[in-house]
Amino acid sequence: SATEFNTDGDVTGPRLQGLGLLKFAEYMREKKPDWNYSMSMYQFRDRGRLGLEIEDSNNQNVGIEQPLMDDYKTLLYDPYFQPGSEVIEKIYDRKTAKESSNIDKCIKNTKLRWGGAEDAEGLRFKIKLKEKPEFFDMAFPEDMNLMIEVNGIWFYKRPGVRVIDAMPAFFRKDAKPVAPGEEITVTVFAPPADGENPVTDKADWATNYRTKMTGSLGFRIRYEACGSIV
């Protein structure tokens, strides 16, 4: 069964709307009730003040971010509410920028399982960076549907796409700072491309989607731009 918890910004005002959410999360963290298995913010945009955004009265396709958005992001990055996942860990360590600029083959035919955002088996790479990169690209098998986390920032790769530019993981405001010589993680998961598990001969096909890496996976990491600004 599901229960709805609601704070209406038309009653509380936009700045206090997230307070109830944060207090409820604090209760969940401290009491750890056995009746709660998951929690989600189901309303992204609303014409009133129930969502993370309110609809722009001038354009229904545009949303105006509310303070509740920052409160919700705070919970998303709270370790207690982070999805749990079993990860096959691999080490990817390059000593110099020149070596790091090559596309390297690795982890072909590794089995991946997707049971949901809180129950998945994927790949994790540890990459030691010489310094903050100027370019950070990832190459994947074109036919795969993947979710990739780099330095705490998530990226999506749909089937047909080969290369993902992951530089936002280093310049976005919510990206983790990277110091010279620091190690970052890259985590890869493979949910079903159309959102539905295909019927297979596995007894748990309805709850678990299984696939494997169909080709090589590589990184292009560079620490210097080709040109300079004078």
CSV table of C-alpha atoms in Angstrom, one decimal:
chain,number,residue,atom,x,y,z
A,1,SER,CA,0.0,0.0,0.0
A,2,ALA,CA,1.0,3.6,-0.5
A,3,THR,CA,0.6,6.6,1.7
A,4,GLU,CA,0.7,10.3,0.6
A,5,PHE,CA,2.6,12.9,2.6
A,6,ASN,CA,1.7,16.4,1.5
A,7,THR,CA,2.8,19.9,2.2
A,8,ASP,CA,0.9,22.6,0.3
A,9,GLY,CA,2.9,25.7,-0.6
A,10,ASP,CA,-0.3,27.6,-0.9
A,11,VAL,CA,-0.8,27.0,2.9
A,12,THR,CA,2.8,27.1,4.2
A,13,GLY,CA,4.3,29.5,1.7
A,14,PRO,CA,7.1,28.4,-0.7
A,15,ARG,CA,10.0,28.8,1.7
A,16,LEU,CA,8.6,26.6,4.5
A,17,GLN,CA,7.1,24.0,2.2
A,18,GLY,CA,10.2,21.8,2.4
A,19,LEU,CA,10.4,21.9,6.2
A,20,GLY,CA,7.8,19.2,6.6
A,21,LEU,CA,9.6,17.0,4.1
A,22,LEU,CA,12.9,17.4,6.0
A,23,LYS,CA,11.3,16.7,9.3
A,24,PHE,CA,9.6,13.5,7.9
A,25,ALA,CA,13.0,12.4,6.5
A,26,GLU,CA,14.6,13.0,9.9
A,27,TYR,CA,12.0,10.8,11.5
A,28,MET,CA,12.6,8.1,9.0
A,29,ARG,CA,16.4,8.3,9.6
A,30,GLU,CA,16.1,8.2,13.4
A,31,LYS,CA,13.2,5.7,13.9
A,32,LYS,CA,13.9,3.4,11.0
A,33,PRO,CA,10.3,2.1,10.8
A,34,ASP,CA,9.8,-1.3,9.3
A,35,TRP,CA,6.8,-0.3,7.3
A,36,ASN,CA,8.7,2.0,4.9
A,37,TYR,CA,10.4,0.5,1.9
A,38,SER,CA,10.7,3.5,-0.4
A,39,MET,CA,9.9,7.1,-0.7
A,40,SER,CA,9.5,9.3,-3.8
A,41,MET,CA,8.5,12.8,-4.7
A,42,TYR,CA,5.8,12.1,-7.3
A,43,GLN,CA,4.8,15.6,-8.3
A,44,PHE,CA,7.5,17.4,-10.2
A,45,ARG,CA,5.5,20.4,-11.6
A,46,ASP,CA,2.2,21.7,-10.4
A,47,ARG,CA,-0.1,24.6,-11.3
A,48,GLY,CA,-0.4,25.3,-7.6
A,49,ARG,CA,2.4,24.9,-5.1
A,50,LEU,CA,2.4,21.1,-4.6
A,51,GLY,CA,5.4,20.3,-6.8
A,52,LEU,CA,9.1,21.0,-7.0
A,53,GLU,CA,8.2,23.5,-9.7
A,54,ILE,CA,5.1,25.6,-10.3
A,55,GLU,CA,3.8,26.1,-13.8
A,56,ASP,CA,4.7,29.4,-15.4
A,57,SER,CA,1.3,31.1,-16.0
A,58,ASN,CA,2.7,32.6,-19.2
A,59,ASN,CA,3.9,29.3,-20.6
A,60,GLN,CA,2.6,25.9,-19.4
A,61,ASN,CA,5.8,24.2,-20.8
A,62,VAL,CA,8.0,26.2,-18.4
A,63,GLY,CA,8.4,25.5,-14.7
A,64,ILE,CA,9.6,27.9,-12.0
A,65,GLU,CA,11.8,26.1,-9.4
A,66,GLN,CA,10.6,26.3,-5.8
A,67,PRO,CA,12.8,26.2,-2.6
A,68,LEU,CA,11.4,22.6,-2.1
A,69,MET,CA,13.7,21.5,-5.0
A,70,ASP,CA,16.8,22.2,-2.9
A,71,ASP,CA,15.4,20.4,0.1
A,72,TYR,CA,14.6,17.4,-2.1
A,73,LYS,CA,18.1,17.4,-3.5
A,74,THR,CA,19.5,17.5,0.0
A,75,LEU,CA,17.7,14.2,0.7
A,76,LEU,CA,18.8,12.7,-2.6
A,77,TYR,CA,22.4,13.2,-1.5
A,78,ASP,CA,21.9,12.0,2.1
A,79,PRO,CA,23.8,8.7,2.4
A,80,TYR,CA,20.9,7.2,4.4
A,81,PHE,CA,18.6,7.6,1.4
A,82,GLN,CA,21.1,6.6,-1.3
A,83,PRO,CA,20.1,3.5,-3.3
A,84,GLY,CA,21.7,0.3,-2.2
A,85,SER,CA,23.5,-1.6,-4.9
A,86,GLU,CA,25.8,-4.6,-5.3
A,87,VAL,CA,28.6,-3.6,-7.5
A,88,ILE,CA,31.3,-5.6,-9.2
A,89,GLU,CA,34.4,-3.5,-8.5
A,90,LYS,CA,37.2,-3.1,-10.9
A,91,ILE,CA,40.3,-0.9,-10.7
A,92,TYR,CA,41.2,1.4,-13.6
A,93,ASP,CA,44.4,3.3,-12.8
A,94,ARG,CA,46.5,5.4,-15.2
A,95,LYS,CA,49.7,7.1,-14.2
A,96,THR,CA,50.0,9.9,-16.8
A,97,ALA,CA,47.8,12.1,-18.9
A,98,LYS,CA,49.2,10.5,-22.1
A,99,GLU,CA,48.2,7.0,-21.0
A,100,SER,CA,44.8,8.2,-19.9
A,101,SER,CA,44.0,9.7,-23.3
A,102,ASN,CA,43.8,6.2,-24.8
A,103,ILE,CA,40.6,4.3,-25.2
A,104,ASP,CA,41.1,1.1,-23.3
A,105,LYS,CA,39.3,-2.2,-23.6
A,106,CYS,CA,37.9,-3.7,-20.4
A,107,ILE,CA,35.1,-5.7,-18.8
A,108,LYS,CA,33.6,-7.4,-21.9
A,109,ASN,CA,30.8,-10.0,-21.2
A,110,THR,CA,30.4,-8.9,-17.6
A,111,LYS,CA,26.8,-9.8,-16.5
A,112,LEU,CA,24.6,-6.9,-15.2
A,113,ARG,CA,21.3,-7.1,-13.4
A,114,TRP,CA,18.6,-4.5,-12.9
A,115,GLY,CA,16.0,-5.0,-10.3
A,116,GLY,CA,15.3,-1.3,-9.7
A,117,ALA,CA,17.2,1.8,-8.5
A,118,GLU,CA,17.7,0.2,-5.1
A,119,ASP,CA,18.5,-3.3,-6.3
A,120,ALA,CA,21.0,-3.6,-9.1
A,121,GLU,CA,24.3,-5.2,-10.0
A,122,GLY,CA,26.7,-3.2,-12.1
A,123,LEU,CA,30.3,-2.2,-12.7
A,124,ARG,CA,32.4,0.3,-10.8
A,125,PHE,CA,35.7,1.7,-11.9
A,126,LYS,CA,38.1,3.6,-9.7
A,127,ILE,CA,40.1,6.2,-11.7
A,128,LYS,CA,43.0,8.1,-10.3
A,129,LEU,CA,43.2,11.5,-11.9
A,130,LYS,CA,46.4,13.5,-12.3
A,131,GLU,CA,44.4,16.6,-11.9
A,132,LYS,CA,41.0,18.0,-12.8
A,133,PRO,CA,40.5,17.0,-16.4
A,134,GLU,CA,39.7,19.3,-19.4
A,135,PHE,CA,38.1,16.4,-21.3
A,136,PHE,CA,36.5,13.3,-19.8
A,137,ASP,CA,34.7,11.1,-22.4
A,138,MET,CA,33.4,7.6,-22.0
A,139,ALA,CA,32.9,5.1,-24.9
A,140,PHE,CA,30.3,2.3,-24.6
A,141,PRO,CA,28.8,-0.4,-26.8
A,142,GLU,CA,26.3,1.3,-29.0
A,143,ASP,CA,23.4,-1.2,-28.5
A,144,MET,CA,23.3,-0.9,-24.7
A,145,ASN,CA,21.0,1.2,-22.5
A,146,LEU,CA,23.0,2.5,-19.5
A,147,MET,CA,22.9,4.7,-16.5
A,148,ILE,CA,26.3,6.0,-15.5
A,149,GLU,CA,27.4,7.8,-12.4
A,150,VAL,CA,30.7,9.8,-12.6
A,151,ASN,CA,32.0,11.6,-9.5
A,152,GLY,CA,28.4,11.7,-8.1
A,153,ILE,CA,26.7,13.0,-11.3
A,154,TRP,CA,24.4,10.8,-13.3
A,155,PHE,CA,24.4,10.4,-17.1
A,156,TYR,CA,22.1,8.5,-19.4
A,157,LYS,CA,23.1,6.6,-22.6
A,158,ARG,CA,20.4,5.4,-24.9
A,159,PRO,CA,20.9,2.6,-27.4
A,160,GLY,CA,22.6,3.9,-30.5
A,161,VAL,CA,24.9,6.4,-28.7
A,162,ARG,CA,28.5,5.5,-28.5
A,163,VAL,CA,30.3,8.3,-26.5
A,164,ILE,CA,29.1,10.3,-23.5
A,165,ASP,CA,30.7,13.6,-22.5
A,166,ALA,CA,31.0,13.4,-18.7
A,167,MET,CA,32.7,16.8,-18.1
A,168,PRO,CA,29.6,18.1,-16.2
A,169,ALA,CA,30.8,15.8,-13.4
A,170,PHE,CA,33.7,18.2,-12.9
A,171,PHE,CA,32.2,21.7,-13.5
A,172,ARG,CA,28.6,21.4,-12.2
A,173,LYS,CA,28.0,23.2,-8.9
A,174,ASP,CA,26.8,20.0,-7.3
A,175,ALA,CA,29.8,17.9,-8.5
A,176,LYS,CA,32.3,16.8,-5.9
A,177,PRO,CA,35.6,18.8,-5.9
A,178,VAL,CA,38.5,16.8,-7.4
A,179,ALA,CA,42.0,17.4,-6.1
A,180,PRO,CA,45.2,16.4,-8.0
A,181,GLY,CA,45.9,12.7,-7.6
A,182,GLU,CA,42.5,12.0,-6.2
A,183,GLU,CA,40.5,8.9,-7.1
A,184,ILE,CA,37.0,9.1,-8.5
A,185,THR,CA,34.4,6.4,-9.2
A,186,VAL,CA,32.5,5.6,-12.3
A,187,THR,CA,29.5,3.3,-11.8
A,188,VAL,CA,27.6,1.7,-14.7
A,189,PHE,CA,24.1,0.1,-14.6
A,190,ALA,CA,21.9,-1.3,-17.4
A,191,PRO,CA,18.1,-0.9,-17.0
A,192,PRO,CA,15.8,-2.1,-19.8
A,193,ALA,CA,15.7,0.4,-22.7
A,194,ASP,CA,11.9,0.6,-22.9
A,195,GLY,CA,11.3,0.3,-19.2
A,196,GLU,CA,9.8,-3.2,-19.4
A,197,ASN,CA,11.5,-6.5,-18.7
A,198,PRO,CA,11.4,-8.9,-21.6
A,199,VAL,CA,9.9,-12.3,-20.9
A,200,THR,CA,12.6,-14.9,-20.5
A,201,ASP,CA,12.9,-18.5,-19.2
A,202,LYS,CA,14.1,-17.1,-15.8
A,203,ALA,CA,11.6,-17.4,-13.0
A,204,ASP,CA,12.2,-13.8,-11.8
A,205,TRP,CA,12.1,-12.2,-15.3
A,206,ALA,CA,9.3,-9.8,-14.1
A,207,THR,CA,11.4,-8.3,-11.4
A,208,ASN,CA,15.0,-8.7,-12.7
A,209,TYR,CA,16.4,-7.6,-16.1
A,210,ARG,CA,19.7,-9.3,-17.0
A,211,THR,CA,22.2,-8.4,-19.7
A,212,LYS,CA,25.9,-8.3,-20.3
A,213,MET,CA,28.5,-5.9,-21.7
A,214,THR,CA,28.5,-6.6,-25.4
A,215,GLY,CA,31.7,-4.9,-26.2
A,216,SER,CA,34.6,-2.8,-24.9
A,217,LEU,CA,34.2,0.2,-22.6
A,218,GLY,CA,36.8,2.9,-22.5
A,219,PHE,CA,37.7,6.4,-21.3
A,220,ARG,CA,39.3,9.4,-23.0
A,221,ILE,CA,40.8,11.6,-20.3
A,222,ARG,CA,42.9,14.7,-21.1
A,223,TYR,CA,44.3,17.3,-18.8
A,224,GLU,CA,45.2,20.0,-21.3
A,225,ALA,CA,43.1,21.7,-24.0
A,226,CYS,CA,44.3,21.7,-27.6
A,227,GLY,CA,44.5,25.5,-27.7
A,228,SER,CA,45.0,28.4,-25.2
A,229,ILE,CA,43.3,31.7,-24.6
A,230,VAL,CA,45.6,34.8,-24.9
